[in-house]
mmCIF file of C-alpha atoms in Angstrom:
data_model
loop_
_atom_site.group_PDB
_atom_site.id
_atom_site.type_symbol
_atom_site.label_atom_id
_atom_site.label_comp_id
_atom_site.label_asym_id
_atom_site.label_seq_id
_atom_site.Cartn_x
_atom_site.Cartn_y
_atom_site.Cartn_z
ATOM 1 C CA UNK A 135 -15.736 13.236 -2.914
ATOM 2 C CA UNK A 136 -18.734 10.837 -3.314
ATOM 3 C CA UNK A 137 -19.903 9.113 0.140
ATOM 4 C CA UNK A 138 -22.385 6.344 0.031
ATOM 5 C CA UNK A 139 -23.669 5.778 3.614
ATOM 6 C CA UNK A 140 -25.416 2.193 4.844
ATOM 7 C CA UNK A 141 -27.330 1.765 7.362
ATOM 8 C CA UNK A 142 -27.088 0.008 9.974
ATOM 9 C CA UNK A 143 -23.575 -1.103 9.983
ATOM 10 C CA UNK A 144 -24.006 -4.890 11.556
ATOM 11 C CA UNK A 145 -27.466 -6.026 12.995
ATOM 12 C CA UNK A 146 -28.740 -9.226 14.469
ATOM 13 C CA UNK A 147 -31.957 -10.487 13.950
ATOM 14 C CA UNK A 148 -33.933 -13.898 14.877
ATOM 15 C CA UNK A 149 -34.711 -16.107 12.227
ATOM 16 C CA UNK A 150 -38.136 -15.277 10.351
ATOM 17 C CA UNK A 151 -38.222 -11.925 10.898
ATOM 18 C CA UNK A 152 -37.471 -9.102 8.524
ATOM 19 C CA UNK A 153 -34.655 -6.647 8.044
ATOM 20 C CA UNK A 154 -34.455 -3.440 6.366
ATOM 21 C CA UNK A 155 -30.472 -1.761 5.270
ATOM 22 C CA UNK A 156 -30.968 1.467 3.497
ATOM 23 C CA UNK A 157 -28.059 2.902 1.329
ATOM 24 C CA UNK A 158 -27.762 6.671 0.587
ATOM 25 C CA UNK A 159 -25.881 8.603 -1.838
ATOM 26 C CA UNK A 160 -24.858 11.568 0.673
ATOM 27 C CA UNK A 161 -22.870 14.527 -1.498
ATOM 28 C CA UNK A 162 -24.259 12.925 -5.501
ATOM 29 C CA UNK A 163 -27.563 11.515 -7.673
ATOM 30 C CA UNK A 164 -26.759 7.990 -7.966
ATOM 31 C CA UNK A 165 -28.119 7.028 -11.437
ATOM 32 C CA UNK A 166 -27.636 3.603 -10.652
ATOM 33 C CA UNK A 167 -27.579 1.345 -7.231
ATOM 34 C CA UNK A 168 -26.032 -2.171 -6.681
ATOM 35 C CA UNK A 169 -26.614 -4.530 -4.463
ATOM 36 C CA UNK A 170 -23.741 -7.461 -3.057
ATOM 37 C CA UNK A 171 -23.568 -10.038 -0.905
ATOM 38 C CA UNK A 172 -20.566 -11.417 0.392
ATOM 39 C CA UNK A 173 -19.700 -14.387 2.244
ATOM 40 C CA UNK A 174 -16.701 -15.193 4.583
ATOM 41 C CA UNK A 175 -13.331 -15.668 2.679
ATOM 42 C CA UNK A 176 -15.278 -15.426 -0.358
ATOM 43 C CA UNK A 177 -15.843 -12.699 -3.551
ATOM 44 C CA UNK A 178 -18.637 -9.937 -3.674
ATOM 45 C CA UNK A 179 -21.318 -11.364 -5.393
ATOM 46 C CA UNK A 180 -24.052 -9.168 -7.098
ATOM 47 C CA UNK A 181 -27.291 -9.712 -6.091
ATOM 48 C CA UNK A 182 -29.429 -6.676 -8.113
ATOM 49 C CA UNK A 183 -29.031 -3.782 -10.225
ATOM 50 C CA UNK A 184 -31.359 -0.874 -9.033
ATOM 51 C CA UNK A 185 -32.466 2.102 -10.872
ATOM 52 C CA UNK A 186 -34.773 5.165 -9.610
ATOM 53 C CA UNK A 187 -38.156 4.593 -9.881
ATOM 54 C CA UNK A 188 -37.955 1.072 -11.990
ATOM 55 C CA UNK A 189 -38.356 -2.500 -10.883
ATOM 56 C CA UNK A 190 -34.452 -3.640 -9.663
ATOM 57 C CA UNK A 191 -32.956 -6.515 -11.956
ATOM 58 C CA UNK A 192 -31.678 -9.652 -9.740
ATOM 59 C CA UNK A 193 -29.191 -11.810 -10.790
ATOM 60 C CA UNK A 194 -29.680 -15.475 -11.583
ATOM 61 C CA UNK A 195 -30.941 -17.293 -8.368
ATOM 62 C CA UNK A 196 -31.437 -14.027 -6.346
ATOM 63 C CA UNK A 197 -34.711 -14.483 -4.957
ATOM 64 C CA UNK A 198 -36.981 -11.311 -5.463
ATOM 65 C CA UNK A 199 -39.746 -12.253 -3.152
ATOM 66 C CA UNK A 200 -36.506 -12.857 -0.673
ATOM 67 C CA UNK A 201 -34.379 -9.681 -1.337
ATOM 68 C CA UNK A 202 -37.249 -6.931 -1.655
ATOM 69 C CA UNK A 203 -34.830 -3.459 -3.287
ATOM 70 C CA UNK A 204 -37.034 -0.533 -3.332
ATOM 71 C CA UNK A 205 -35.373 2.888 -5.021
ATOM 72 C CA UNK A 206 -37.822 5.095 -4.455
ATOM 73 C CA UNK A 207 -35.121 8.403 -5.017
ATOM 74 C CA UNK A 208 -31.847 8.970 -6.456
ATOM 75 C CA UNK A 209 -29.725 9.057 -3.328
ATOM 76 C CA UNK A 210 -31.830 6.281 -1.361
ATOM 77 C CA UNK A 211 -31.849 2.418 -1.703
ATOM 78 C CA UNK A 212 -33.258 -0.335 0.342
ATOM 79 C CA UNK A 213 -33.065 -4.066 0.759
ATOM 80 C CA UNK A 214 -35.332 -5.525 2.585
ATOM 81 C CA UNK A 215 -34.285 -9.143 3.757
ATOM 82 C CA UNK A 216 -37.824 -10.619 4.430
ATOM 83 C CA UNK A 217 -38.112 -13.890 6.802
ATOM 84 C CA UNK A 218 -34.595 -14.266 7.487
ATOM 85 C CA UNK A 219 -32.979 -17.308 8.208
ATOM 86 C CA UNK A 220 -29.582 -18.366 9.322
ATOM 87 C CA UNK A 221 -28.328 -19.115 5.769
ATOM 88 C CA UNK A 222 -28.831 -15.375 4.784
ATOM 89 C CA UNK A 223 -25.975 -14.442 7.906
ATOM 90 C CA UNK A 224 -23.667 -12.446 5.307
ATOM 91 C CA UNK A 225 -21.853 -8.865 4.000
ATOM 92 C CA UNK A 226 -24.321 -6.700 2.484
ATOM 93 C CA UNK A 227 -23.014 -4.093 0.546
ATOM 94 C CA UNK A 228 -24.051 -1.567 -1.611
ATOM 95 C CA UNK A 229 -22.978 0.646 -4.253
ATOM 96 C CA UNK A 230 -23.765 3.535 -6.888
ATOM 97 C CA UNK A 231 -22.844 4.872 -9.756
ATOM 98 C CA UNK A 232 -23.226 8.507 -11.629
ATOM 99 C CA UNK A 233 -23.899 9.545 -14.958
ATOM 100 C CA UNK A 234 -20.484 10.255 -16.898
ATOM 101 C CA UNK A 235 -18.010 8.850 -13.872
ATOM 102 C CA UNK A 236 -16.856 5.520 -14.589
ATOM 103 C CA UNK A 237 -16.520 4.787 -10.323
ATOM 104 C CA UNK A 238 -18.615 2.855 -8.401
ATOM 105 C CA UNK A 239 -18.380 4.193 -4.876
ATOM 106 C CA UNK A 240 -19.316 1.616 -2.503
ATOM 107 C CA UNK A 241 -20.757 1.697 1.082
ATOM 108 C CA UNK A 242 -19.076 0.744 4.120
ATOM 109 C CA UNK A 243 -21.425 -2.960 4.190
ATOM 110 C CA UNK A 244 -23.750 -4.085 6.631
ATOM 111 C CA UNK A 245 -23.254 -7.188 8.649
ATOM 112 C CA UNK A 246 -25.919 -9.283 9.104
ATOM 113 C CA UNK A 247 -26.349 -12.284 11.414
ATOM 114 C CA UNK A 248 -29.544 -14.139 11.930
ATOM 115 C CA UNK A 249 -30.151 -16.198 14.623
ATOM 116 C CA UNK B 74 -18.257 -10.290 -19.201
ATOM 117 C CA UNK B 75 -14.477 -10.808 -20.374
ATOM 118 C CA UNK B 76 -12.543 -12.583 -17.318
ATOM 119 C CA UNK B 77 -9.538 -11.626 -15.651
ATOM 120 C CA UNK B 78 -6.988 -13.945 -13.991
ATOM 121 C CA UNK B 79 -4.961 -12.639 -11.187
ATOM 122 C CA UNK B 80 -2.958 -14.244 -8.308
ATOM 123 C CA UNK B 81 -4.368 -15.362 -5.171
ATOM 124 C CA UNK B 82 -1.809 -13.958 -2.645
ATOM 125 C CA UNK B 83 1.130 -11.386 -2.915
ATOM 126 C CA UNK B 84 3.527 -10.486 -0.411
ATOM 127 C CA UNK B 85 5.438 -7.225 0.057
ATOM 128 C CA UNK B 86 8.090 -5.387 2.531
ATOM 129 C CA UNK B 87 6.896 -2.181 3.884
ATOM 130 C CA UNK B 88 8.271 0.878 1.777
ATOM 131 C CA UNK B 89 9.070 -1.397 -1.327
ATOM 132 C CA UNK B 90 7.054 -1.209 -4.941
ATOM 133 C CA UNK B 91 4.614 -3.774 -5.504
ATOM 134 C CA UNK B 92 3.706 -5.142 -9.006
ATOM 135 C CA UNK B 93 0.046 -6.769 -9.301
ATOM 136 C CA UNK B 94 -0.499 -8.959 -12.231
ATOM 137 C CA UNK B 95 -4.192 -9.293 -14.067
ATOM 138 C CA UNK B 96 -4.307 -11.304 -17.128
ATOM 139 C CA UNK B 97 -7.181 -10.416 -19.889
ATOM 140 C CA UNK B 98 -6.992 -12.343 -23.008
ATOM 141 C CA UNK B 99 -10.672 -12.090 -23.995
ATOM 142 C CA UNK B 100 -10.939 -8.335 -23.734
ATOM 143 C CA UNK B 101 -13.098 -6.537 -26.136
ATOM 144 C CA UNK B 102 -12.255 -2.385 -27.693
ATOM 145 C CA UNK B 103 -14.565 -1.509 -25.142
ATOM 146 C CA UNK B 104 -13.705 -2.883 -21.675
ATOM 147 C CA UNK B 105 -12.435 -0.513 -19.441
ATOM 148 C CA UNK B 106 -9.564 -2.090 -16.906
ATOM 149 C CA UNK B 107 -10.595 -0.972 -13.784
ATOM 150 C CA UNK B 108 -9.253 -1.973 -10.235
ATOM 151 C CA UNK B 109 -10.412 -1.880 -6.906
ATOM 152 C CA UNK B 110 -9.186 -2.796 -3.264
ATOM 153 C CA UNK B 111 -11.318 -3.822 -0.272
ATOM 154 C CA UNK B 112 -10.035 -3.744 2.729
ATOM 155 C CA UNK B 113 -10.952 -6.408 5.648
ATOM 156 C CA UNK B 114 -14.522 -5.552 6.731
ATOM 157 C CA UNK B 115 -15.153 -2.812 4.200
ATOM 158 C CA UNK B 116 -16.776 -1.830 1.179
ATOM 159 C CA UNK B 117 -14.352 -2.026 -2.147
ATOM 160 C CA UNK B 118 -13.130 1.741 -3.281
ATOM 161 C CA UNK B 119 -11.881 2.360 -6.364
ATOM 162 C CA UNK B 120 -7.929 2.597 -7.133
ATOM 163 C CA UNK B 121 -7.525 3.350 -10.895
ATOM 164 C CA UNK B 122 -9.186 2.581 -14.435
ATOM 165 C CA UNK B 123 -7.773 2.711 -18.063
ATOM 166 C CA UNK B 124 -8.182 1.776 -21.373
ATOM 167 C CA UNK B 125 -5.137 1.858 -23.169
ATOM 168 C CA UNK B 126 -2.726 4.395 -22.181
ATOM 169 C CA UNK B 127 -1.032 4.014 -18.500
ATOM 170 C CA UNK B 128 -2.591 6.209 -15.742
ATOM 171 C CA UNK B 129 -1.363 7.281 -12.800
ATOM 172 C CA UNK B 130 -3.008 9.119 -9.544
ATOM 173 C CA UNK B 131 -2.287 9.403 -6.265
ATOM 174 C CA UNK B 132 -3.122 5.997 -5.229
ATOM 175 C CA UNK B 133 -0.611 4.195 -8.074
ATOM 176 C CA UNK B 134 -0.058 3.804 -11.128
ATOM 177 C CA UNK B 135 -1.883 1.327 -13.931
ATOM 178 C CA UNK B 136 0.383 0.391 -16.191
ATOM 179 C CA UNK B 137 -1.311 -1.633 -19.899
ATOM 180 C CA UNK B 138 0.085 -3.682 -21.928
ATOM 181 C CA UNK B 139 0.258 -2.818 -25.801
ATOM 182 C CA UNK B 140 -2.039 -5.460 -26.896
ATOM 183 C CA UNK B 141 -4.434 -4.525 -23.701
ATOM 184 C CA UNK B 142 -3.969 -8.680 -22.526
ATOM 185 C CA UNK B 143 -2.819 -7.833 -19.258
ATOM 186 C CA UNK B 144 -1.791 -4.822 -16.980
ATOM 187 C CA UNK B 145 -0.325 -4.212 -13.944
ATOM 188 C CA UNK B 146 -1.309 -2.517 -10.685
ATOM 189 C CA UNK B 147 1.673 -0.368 -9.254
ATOM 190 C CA UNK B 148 1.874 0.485 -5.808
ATOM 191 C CA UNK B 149 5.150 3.085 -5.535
ATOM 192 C CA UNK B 150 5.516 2.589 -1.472
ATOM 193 C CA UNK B 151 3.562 0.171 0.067
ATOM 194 C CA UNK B 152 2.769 0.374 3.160
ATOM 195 C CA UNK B 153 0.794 -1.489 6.338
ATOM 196 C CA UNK B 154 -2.813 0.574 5.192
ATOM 197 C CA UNK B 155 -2.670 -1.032 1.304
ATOM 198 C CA UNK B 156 -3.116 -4.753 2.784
ATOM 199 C CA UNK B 157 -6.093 -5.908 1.209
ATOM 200 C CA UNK B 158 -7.772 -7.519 -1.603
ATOM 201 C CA UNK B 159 -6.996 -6.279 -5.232
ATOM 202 C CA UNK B 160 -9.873 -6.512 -7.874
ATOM 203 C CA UNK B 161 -9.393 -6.358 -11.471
ATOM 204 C CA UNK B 162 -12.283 -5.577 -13.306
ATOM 205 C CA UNK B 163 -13.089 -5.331 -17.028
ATOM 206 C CA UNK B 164 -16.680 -2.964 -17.568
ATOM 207 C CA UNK B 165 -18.090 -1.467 -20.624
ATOM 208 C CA UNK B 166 -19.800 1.344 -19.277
ATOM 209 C CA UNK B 167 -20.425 3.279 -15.391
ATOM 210 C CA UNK B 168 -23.511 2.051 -15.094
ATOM 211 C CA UNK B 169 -22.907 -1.526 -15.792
ATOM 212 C CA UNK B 170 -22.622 -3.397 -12.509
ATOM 213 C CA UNK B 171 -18.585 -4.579 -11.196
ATOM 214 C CA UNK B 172 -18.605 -8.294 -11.138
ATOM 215 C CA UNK B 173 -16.034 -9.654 -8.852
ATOM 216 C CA UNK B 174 -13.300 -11.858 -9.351
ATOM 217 C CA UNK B 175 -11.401 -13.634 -6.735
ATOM 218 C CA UNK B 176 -8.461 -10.835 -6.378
ATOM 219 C CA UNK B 177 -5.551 -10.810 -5.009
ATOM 220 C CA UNK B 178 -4.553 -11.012 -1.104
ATOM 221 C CA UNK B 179 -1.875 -8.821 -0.424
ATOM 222 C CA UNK B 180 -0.091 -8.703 2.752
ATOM 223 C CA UNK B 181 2.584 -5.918 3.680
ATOM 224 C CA UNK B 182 5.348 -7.292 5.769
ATOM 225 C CA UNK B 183 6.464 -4.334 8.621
#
């Protein structure tokens, strides 16, 4: 069935510095990619819609100079969290979609805590 | 998007059925009912969708109600694995985006 991979799984990182999480598509041609964010005890929030080859579509108050998503193929994503600071410590999660199945197969999240 | 309203918490003994309520007044012809479960420290995977006939897999069953207002999650057995968080979801279309509700906590009692 379809696997969606992220990469890494948690990573720590000092404040101002930059982080890249990939998410892959491992067995499928993800037509679409999502991006989340969640917060202790709290909901998944989205954060950007991501298709192959186009500029990704952020949410409302999603910062795109922030939260760079580059989807340069159909089985690879990116977020790129650029000068990090503590506030941005969350549950990154990703997820894709394919053309004529109605599930969204998510990835297993990456933790993120900057210090 | 057309909002759902489910129940923070649900509790359940080991081996019993468990019922999970959504509520979906505002639900267009379109909306699919879809539901997902996240487990602690994991991505969501997907658990069932319909539109307006029950379905049933291997997971449980989705059972919707005439009008399409609400539905109802079915878990046959539960056991210790299906603690988590249950989403339910209305989407138009797979490559709209899932946007989250609260969901509800359930805890299995050994």
């Amino acid at each position: 069935g379809a696997v969606v991979s992220q990469h890494p799984s948690r990573v720590i990182c000092k404040s101002g510095t930059s982080v890249k999480i990939e998410c892959r598509s491992l067995d499928f041609q993800a037509t679409t990619m999502f991006w989340y964010r969640q917060f202790p005890k709290q909901s998944l929030m989205l954060m950007a819609t991501s298709n192959e080859g186009s500029k990704a579509t952020y949410e409302q108050g999603v910062e795109k100079d922030k939260f760079l998503i580059n989807h340069a193929s159909l089985t690879l994503s990116t977020l790129t969290v650029t000068s990090a600071h503590p506030e941005d410590s969350s549950f990154y999660i990703c997820s894709a979609s394919r053309w004529q199945f109605y599930e969204q197969y998510f990835g297993p999240g990456t933790r993120l805590t900057v210090t | 998007d057309a909002k759902t309203t489910q129940p923070n918490s649900m509790e359940s003994n080991e081996e019993e059925p468990v019922h999970l309520p959504c509520n979906h007044s505002t639900i267009s012809g379109t909306d699919y009912i879809h539901w997902y479960r996240q487990l602690p420290s994991q991505g969501p995977e997907y658990v069932i969708h319909g539109l307006t006939s029950n379905v049933n897999n291997r997971m449980a069953s989705l059972a919707i109600a005439e009008d399409r207002k609400s539905s109802t999650l079915i878990l046959h057995r539960a056991t210790l694995r299906d603690a988590a968080v249950y989403y339910c979801i209305l989407r138009v279309s797979g490559n709209t985006p899932l946007v989250f509700g609260k969901g509800t906590r359930l805890s299995v009692i050994a």
